[in-house]
Tab-separated table of C-alpha atoms and ligand atoms in Angstrom:
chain	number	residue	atom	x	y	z
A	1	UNK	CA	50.963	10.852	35.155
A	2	UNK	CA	48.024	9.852	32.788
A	3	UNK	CA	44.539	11.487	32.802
A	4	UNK	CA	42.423	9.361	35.419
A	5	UNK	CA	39.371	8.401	34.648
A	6	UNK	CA	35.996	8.593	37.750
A	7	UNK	CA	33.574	6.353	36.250
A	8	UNK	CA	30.076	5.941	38.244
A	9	UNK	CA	27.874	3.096	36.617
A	10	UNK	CA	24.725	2.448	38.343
A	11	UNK	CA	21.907	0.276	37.971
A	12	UNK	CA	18.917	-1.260	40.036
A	13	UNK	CA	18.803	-5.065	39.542
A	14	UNK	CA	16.434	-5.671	42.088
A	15	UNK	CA	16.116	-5.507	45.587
A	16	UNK	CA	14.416	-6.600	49.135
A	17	UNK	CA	10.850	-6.212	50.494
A	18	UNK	CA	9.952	-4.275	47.257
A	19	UNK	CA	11.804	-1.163	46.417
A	20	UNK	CA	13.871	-0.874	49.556
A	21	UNK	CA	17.667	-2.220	49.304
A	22	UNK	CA	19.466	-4.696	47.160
A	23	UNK	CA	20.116	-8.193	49.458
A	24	UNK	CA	23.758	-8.377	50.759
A	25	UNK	CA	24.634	-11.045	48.484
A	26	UNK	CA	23.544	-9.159	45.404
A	27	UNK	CA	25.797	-5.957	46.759
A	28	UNK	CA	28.589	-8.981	47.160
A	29	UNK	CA	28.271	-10.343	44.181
A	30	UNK	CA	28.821	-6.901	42.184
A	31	UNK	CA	31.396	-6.023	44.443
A	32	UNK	CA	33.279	-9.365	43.724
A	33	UNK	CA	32.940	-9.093	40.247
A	34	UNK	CA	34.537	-6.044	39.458
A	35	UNK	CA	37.075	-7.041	41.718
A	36	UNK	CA	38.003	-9.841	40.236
A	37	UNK	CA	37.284	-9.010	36.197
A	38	UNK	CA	38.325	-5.490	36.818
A	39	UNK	CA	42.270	-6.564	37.761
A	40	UNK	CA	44.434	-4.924	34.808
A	41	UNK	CA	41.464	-2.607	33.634
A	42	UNK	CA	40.745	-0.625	37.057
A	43	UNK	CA	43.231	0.899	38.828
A	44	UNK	CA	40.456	1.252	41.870
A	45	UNK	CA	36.571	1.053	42.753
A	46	UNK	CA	33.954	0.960	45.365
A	47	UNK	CA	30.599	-0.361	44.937
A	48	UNK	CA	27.654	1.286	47.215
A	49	UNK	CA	23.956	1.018	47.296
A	50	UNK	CA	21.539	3.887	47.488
A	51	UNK	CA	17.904	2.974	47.995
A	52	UNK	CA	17.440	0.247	45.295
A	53	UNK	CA	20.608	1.179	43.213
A	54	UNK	CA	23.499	-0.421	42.762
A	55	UNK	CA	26.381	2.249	42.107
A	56	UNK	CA	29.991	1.023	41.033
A	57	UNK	CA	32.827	3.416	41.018
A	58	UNK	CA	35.981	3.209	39.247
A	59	UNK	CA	39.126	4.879	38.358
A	60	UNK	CA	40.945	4.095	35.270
A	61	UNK	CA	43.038	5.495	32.742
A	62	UNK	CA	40.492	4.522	29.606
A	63	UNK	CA	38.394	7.548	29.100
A	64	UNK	CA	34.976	8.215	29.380
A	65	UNK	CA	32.788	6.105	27.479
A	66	UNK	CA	35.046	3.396	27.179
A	67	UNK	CA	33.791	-0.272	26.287
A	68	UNK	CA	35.820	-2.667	28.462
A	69	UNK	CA	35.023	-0.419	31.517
A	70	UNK	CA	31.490	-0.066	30.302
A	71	UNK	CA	31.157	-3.620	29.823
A	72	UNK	CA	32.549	-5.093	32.930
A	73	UNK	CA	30.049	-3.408	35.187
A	74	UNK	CA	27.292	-4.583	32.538
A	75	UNK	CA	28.569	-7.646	33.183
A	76	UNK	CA	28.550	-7.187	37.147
A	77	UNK	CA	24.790	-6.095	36.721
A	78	UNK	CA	24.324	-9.284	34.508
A	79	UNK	CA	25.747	-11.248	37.274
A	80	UNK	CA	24.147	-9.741	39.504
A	81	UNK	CA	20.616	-10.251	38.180
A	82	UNK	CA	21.283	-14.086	38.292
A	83	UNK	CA	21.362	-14.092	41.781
A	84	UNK	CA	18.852	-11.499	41.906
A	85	UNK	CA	16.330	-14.116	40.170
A	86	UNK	CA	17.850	-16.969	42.686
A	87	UNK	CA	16.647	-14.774	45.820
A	88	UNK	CA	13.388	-13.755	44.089
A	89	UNK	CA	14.615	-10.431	44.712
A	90	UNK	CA	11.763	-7.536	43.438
A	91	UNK	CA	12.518	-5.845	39.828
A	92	UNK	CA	15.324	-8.442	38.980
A	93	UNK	CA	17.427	-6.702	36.476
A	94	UNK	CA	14.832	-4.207	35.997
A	95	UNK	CA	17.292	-1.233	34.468
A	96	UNK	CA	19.097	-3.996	32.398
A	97	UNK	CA	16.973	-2.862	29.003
A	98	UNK	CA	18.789	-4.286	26.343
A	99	UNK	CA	19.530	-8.263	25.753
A	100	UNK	CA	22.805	-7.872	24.467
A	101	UNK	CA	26.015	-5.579	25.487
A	102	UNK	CA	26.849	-2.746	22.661
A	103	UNK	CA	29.590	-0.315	22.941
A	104	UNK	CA	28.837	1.079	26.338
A	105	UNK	CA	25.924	1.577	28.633
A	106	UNK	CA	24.482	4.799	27.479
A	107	UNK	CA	20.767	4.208	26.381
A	108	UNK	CA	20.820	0.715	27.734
A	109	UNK	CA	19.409	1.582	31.023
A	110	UNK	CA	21.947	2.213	33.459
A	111	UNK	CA	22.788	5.565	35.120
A	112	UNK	CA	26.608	6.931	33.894
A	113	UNK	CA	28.489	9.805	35.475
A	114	UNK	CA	32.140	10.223	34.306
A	115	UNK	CA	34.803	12.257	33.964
A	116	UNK	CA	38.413	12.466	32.788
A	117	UNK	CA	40.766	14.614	34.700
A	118	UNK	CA	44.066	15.875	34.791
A	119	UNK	CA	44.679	14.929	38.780
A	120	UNK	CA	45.488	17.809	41.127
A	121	UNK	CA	48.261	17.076	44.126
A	122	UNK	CA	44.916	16.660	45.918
A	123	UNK	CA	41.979	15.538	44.276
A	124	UNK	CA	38.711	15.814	46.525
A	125	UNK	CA	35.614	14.814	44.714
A	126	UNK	CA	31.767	13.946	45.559
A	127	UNK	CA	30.139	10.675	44.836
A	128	UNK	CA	26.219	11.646	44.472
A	129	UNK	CA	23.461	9.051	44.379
A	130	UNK	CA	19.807	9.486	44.634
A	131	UNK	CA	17.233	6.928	44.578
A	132	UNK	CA	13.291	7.315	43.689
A	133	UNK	CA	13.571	10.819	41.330
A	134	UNK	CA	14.784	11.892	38.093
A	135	UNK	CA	18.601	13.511	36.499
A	136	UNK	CA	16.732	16.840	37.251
A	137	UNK	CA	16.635	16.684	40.969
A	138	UNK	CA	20.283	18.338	40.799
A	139	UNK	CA	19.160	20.816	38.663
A	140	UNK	CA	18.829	23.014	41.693
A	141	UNK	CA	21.929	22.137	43.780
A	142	UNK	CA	23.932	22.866	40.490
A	143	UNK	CA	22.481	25.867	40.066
A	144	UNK	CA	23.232	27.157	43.418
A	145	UNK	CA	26.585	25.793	44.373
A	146	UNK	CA	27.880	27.357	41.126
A	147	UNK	CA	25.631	30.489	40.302
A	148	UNK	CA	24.715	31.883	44.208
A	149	UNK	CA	26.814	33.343	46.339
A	150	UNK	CA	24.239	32.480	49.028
A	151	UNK	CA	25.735	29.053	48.359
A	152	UNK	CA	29.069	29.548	47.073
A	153	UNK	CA	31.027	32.287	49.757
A	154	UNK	CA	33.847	31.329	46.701
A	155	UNK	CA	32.120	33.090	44.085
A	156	UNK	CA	33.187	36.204	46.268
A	157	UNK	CA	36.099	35.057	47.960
A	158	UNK	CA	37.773	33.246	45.202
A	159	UNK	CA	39.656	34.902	42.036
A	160	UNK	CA	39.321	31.623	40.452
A	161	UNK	CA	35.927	30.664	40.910
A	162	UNK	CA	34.991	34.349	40.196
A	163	UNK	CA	35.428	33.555	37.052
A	164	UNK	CA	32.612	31.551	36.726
A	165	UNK	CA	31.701	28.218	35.628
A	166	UNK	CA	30.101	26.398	31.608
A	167	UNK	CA	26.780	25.088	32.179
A	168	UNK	CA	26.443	22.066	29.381
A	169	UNK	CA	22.294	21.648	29.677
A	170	UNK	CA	20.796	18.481	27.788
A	171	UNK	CA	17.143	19.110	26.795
A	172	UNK	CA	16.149	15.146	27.100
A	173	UNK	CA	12.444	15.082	25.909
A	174	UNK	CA	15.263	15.303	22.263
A	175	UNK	CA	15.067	11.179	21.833
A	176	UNK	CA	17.244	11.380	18.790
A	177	UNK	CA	20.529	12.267	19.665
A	178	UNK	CA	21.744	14.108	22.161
A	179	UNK	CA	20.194	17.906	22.370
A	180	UNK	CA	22.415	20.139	24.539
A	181	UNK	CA	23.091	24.176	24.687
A	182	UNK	CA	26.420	25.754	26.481
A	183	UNK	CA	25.655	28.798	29.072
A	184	UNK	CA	28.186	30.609	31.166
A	185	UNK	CA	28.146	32.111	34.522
A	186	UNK	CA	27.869	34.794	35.477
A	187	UNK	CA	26.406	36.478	32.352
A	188	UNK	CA	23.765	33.491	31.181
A	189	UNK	CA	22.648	32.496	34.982
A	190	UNK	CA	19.290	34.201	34.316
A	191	UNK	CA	18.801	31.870	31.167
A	192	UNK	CA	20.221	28.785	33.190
A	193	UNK	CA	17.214	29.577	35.403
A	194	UNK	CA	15.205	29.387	32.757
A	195	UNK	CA	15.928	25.891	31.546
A	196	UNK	CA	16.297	24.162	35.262
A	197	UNK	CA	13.303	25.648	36.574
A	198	UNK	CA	12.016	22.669	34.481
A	199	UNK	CA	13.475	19.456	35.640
A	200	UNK	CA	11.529	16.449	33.205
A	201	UNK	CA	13.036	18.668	30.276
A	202	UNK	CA	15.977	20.003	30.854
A	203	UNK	CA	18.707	18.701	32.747
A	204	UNK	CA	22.626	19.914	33.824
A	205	UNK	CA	24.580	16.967	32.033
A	206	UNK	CA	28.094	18.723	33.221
A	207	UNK	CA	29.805	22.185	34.409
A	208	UNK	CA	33.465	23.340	33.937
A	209	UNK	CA	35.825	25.512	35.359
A	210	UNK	CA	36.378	29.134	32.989
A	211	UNK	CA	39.309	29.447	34.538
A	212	UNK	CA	41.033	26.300	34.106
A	213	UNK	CA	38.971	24.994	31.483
A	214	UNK	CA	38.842	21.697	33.717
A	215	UNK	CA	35.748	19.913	34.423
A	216	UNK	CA	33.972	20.477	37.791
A	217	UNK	CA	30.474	17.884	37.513
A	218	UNK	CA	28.934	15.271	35.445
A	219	UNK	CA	25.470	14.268	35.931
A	220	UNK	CA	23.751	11.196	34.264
A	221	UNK	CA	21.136	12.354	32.461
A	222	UNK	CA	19.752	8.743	31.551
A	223	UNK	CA	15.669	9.095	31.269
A	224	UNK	CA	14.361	5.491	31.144
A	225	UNK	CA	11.344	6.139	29.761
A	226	UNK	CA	13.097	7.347	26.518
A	227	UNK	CA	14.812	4.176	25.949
A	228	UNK	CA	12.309	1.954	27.093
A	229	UNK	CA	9.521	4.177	25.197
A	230	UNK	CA	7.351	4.084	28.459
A	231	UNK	CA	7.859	4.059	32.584
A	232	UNK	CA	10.249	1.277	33.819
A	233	UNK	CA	10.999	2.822	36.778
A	234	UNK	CA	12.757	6.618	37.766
A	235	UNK	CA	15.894	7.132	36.864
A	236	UNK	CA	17.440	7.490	40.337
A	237	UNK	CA	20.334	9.829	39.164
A	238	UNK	CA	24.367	9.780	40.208
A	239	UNK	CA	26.764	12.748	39.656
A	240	UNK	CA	30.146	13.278	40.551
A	241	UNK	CA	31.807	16.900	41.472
A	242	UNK	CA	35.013	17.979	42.254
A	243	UNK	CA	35.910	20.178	44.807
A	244	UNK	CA	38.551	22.799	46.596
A	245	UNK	CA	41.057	25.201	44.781
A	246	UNK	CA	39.111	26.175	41.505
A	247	UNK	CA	35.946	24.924	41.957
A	248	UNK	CA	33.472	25.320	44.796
A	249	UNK	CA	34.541	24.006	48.586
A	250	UNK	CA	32.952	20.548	49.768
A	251	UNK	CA	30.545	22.641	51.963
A	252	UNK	CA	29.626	25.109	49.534
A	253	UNK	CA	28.505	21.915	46.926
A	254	UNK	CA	26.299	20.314	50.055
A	255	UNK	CA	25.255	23.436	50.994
A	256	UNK	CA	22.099	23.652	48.790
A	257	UNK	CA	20.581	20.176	49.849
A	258	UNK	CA	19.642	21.832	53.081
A	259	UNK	CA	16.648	22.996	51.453
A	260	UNK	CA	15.392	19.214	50.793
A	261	UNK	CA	13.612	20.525	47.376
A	262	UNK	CA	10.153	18.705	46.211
A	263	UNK	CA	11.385	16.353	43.394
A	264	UNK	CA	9.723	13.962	41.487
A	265	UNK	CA	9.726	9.895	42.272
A	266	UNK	CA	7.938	9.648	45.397
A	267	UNK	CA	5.561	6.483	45.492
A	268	UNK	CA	5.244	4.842	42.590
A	269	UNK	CA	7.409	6.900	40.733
A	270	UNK	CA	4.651	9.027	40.165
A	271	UNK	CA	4.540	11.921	43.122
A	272	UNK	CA	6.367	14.815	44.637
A	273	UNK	CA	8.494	14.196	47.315
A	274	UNK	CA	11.279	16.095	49.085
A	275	UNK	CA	14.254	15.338	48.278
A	276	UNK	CA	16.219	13.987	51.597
A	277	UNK	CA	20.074	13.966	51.927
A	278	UNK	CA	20.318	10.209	53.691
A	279	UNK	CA	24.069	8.262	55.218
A	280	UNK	CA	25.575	5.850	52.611
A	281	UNK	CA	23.959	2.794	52.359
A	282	UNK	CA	20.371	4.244	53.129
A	283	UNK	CA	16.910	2.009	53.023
A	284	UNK	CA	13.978	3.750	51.328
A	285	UNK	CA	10.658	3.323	53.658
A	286	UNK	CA	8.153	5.783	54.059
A	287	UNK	CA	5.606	5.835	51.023
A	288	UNK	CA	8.354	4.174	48.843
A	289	UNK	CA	10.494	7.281	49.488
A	290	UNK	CA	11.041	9.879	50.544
A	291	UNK	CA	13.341	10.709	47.527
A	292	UNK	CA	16.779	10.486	48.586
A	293	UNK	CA	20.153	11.472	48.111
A	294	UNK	CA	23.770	9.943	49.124
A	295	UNK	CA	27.180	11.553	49.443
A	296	UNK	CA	30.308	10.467	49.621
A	297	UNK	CA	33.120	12.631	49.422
A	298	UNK	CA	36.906	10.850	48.334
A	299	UNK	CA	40.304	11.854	47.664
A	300	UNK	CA	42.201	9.694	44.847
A	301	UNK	CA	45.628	9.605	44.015
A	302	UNK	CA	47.266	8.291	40.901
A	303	UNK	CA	43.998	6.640	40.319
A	304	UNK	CA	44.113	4.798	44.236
A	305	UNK	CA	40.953	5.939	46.134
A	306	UNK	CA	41.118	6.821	50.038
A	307	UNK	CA	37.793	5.194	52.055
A	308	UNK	CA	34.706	7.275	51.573
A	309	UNK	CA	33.515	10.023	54.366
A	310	UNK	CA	30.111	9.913	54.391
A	311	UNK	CA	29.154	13.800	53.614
A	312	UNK	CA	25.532	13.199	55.331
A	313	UNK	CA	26.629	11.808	58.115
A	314	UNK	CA	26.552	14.502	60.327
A	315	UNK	CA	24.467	15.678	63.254
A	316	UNK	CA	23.499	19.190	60.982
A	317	UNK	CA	21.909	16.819	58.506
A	318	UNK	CA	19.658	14.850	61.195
A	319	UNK	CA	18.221	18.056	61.636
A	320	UNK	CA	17.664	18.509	57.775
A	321	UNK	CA	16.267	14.917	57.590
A	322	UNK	CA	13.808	16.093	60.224
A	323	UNK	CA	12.602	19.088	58.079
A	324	UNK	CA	12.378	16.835	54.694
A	325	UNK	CA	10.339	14.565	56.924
A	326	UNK	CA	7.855	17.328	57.639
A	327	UNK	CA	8.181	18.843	54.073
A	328	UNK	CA	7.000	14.899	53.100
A	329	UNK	CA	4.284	14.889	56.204
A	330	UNK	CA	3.039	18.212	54.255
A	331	UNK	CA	2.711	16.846	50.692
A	332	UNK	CA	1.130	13.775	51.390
A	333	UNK	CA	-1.647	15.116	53.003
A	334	UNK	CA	-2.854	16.437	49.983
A	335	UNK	CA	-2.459	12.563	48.409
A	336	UNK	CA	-3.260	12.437	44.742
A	337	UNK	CA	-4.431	16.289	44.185
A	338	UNK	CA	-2.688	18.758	42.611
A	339	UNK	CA	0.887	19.261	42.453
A	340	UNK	CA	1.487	16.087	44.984
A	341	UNK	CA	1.213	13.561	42.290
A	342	UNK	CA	2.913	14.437	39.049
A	343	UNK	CA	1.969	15.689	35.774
A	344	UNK	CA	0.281	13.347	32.940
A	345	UNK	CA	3.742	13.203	31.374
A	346	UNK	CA	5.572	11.566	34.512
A	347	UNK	CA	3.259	9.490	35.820
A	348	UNK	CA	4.790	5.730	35.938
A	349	UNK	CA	1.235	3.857	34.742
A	350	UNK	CA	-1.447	4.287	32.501
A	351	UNK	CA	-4.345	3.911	35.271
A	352	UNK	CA	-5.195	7.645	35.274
A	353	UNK	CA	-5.148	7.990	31.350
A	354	UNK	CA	-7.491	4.535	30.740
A	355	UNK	CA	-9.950	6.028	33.118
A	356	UNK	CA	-10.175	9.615	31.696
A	357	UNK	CA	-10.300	7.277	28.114
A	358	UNK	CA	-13.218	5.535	29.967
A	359	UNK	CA	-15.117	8.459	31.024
A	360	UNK	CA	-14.918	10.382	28.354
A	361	UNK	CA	-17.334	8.697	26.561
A	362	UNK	CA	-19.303	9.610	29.223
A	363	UNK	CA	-19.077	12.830	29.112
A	364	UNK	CA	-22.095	15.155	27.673
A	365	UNK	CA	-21.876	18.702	25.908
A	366	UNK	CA	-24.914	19.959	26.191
A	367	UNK	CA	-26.185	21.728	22.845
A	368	UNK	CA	-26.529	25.130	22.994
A	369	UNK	CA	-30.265	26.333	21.841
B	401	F6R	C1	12.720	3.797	41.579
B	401	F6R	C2	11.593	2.951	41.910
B	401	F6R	C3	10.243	3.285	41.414
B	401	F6R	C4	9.567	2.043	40.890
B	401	F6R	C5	8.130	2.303	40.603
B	401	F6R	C6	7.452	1.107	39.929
B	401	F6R	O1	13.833	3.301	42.185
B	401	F6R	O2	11.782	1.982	42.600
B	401	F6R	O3	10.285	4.270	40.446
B	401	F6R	O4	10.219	1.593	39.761
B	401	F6R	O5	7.527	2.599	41.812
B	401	F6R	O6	7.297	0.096	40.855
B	401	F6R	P1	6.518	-1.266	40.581
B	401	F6R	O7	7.436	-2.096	39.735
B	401	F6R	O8	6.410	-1.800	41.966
B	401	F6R	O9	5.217	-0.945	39.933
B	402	MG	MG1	13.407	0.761	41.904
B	403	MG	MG1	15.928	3.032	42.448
């Protein structure tokens, strides 16, 4: 059997009432294209929304980076935008930065998690999707499910996993190329902490197995401002992971998004929010968020992928959902002060920085006699 390809592509090419959902015929008309143009390139796919974002799936036998697969679900976004315009959808083709198609999708605005693998007799992997945050709001899951045992019951339980895990960590404010550093577990975890603990900068872009020298996660790591050279929107991350055997159980990778950590991307792109673990196919509402994040958990076989289970779909999460909602209750009533809306650097318009331009003019220093 060849190496199989996972190949999540995602994009947001507008949606309804704002930033809430893409219209059903948009989510058809994606879906239909890959169908249809992917016959003879895919072996399998499933297109999804999250929020605002379109996220297509695949399985193929191309590689990673490759520039039919790449270009077909441009193509499906291009599409897609068309009827986005008809419908007068909001943000029509807003993640679609460049005119014309080159080589593959990296720096042209959508979102790309992939990875090739050598399949396992059973393959379980994750789907992630979040909508209204940034590649860093899986900093801290990562960290967790593969450097705490308060996560990861494997890290004791399992020879394999014992071994620990390569932590490939892109420093993204780099614009030139890519900027990345490779840290293992368990001797480096203290320096991994180091890097995550600051999510605009630095950002897990994969993590493999030291035991089988397989790969266990990709993250996209696409930050739009870079490409765009200011705000166009947050980045509203994907990430696949595999799971069982070697790396950590399906539970163990869900386990850290119990906490529902603050993230950035709340209302206008521009505020903390936490970060809430939603069912497939979730709205956004309150205060253009909360941030969110999707989950669905597949097995594939010679490339052919079972139906999704829907990892957050689950009375245990309900109750999580109900402690995000507080944790979001709790920020907002601070508004715009202090650490509820984000730093200079993230904020997605220029209002606050033309009004401190303003005022200071205004200001006086008073000469000392
Ligand atoms: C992310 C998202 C937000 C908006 C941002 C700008 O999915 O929807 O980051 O892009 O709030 O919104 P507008 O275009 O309404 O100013
Ligand atoms: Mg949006
Ligand atoms: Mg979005």
């Amino acid at each position: 059997m060849a190496k199989i390809t996972l190949s999540i592509i995602k994009a947001d090419i507008g949606s309804i009432g704002g930033h809430i959902k893409p219209s059903e015929k948009l989510l058809q008309t994606v879906e239909n294209y890959i169908k249809i143009h992917g016959k003879g390139l895919l072996i399998d796919s499933y297109v999804g929304h999250t929020g605002d974002d379109i996220a297509i799936l695949s399985t193929h036998t191309k590689g990673v980076l490759n520039e039919r697969v790449h270009k077909l679900c441009w193509q499906a976004f291009v599409t897609g935008t068309k009827v986005a315009k008809i419908q007068g959808l909001y943000g029509a083709g807003q993640d679609l930065l460049k005119d014309s198609f080159s080589g593959n999708v990296r720096g042209m605005g959508p979102a790309v998690a992939e990875m090739e693998i050598e399949e396992r007799p059973a393959e379980p992997f994750l789907m992630f999707a979040a909508d209204k945050t940034d590649p860093g709001a899986y900093n801290l899951p990562m960290y967790l499910t593969f450097c705490d045992p308060m996560h990861n019951a494997g890290l004791l339980l399992s020879p394999g996993i014992k071994k620990g895990f390569k932590f490939v960590i892109m420093d993204v404010s780099y614009t030139k190329a890519d900027k990345f550093i490779e840290l293992n577990t368990p001797e480096n975890i203290y320096d991994i902490a180091v890097l995550l603990r600051d999510p605009n900068r630095f950002v897990v872009e994969s993590v493999w197995s030291r035991a089988t020298g397989e790969q266990a996660a990709s993250v996209s790591t696409t930050r739009l401002h870079n490409i765009a050279g200011k705000y166009t929107g947050k980045d509203d991350p994907v990430a696949l992971v595999r799971s069982q055997k070697d790396f950590p159980a399906t539970g163990e990778i869900l386990s850290p998004y119990s906490i529902a950590p603050y993230v950035a991307g709340f209302m206008r792109g521009s505020h903390s929010g936490p970060l809430m673990p939603v069912k497939k196919n979730s709205p956004i509402s309150f205060f253009d968020g909360p941030p969110i994040v999707s989950c669905l958990a597949f097995c594939v076989k010679d490339g052919k992928l079972t139906e999704p289970a829907d990892a957050f779909d689950h009375p245990y999460w309900d109750y999580v959902r109900v402690k995000a909602s507080k944790k979001a209750e709790e920020i907002r009533r601070q508004g715009f002060y202090g650490q509820a809306m984000l730093p200079m650097s993230e904020l997605e318009y220029t209002g606050v920085m033309d009004t401190l331009k303003e005022l200071e003019k205004k200001f006086i220093i008073k000469k000392s006699k």
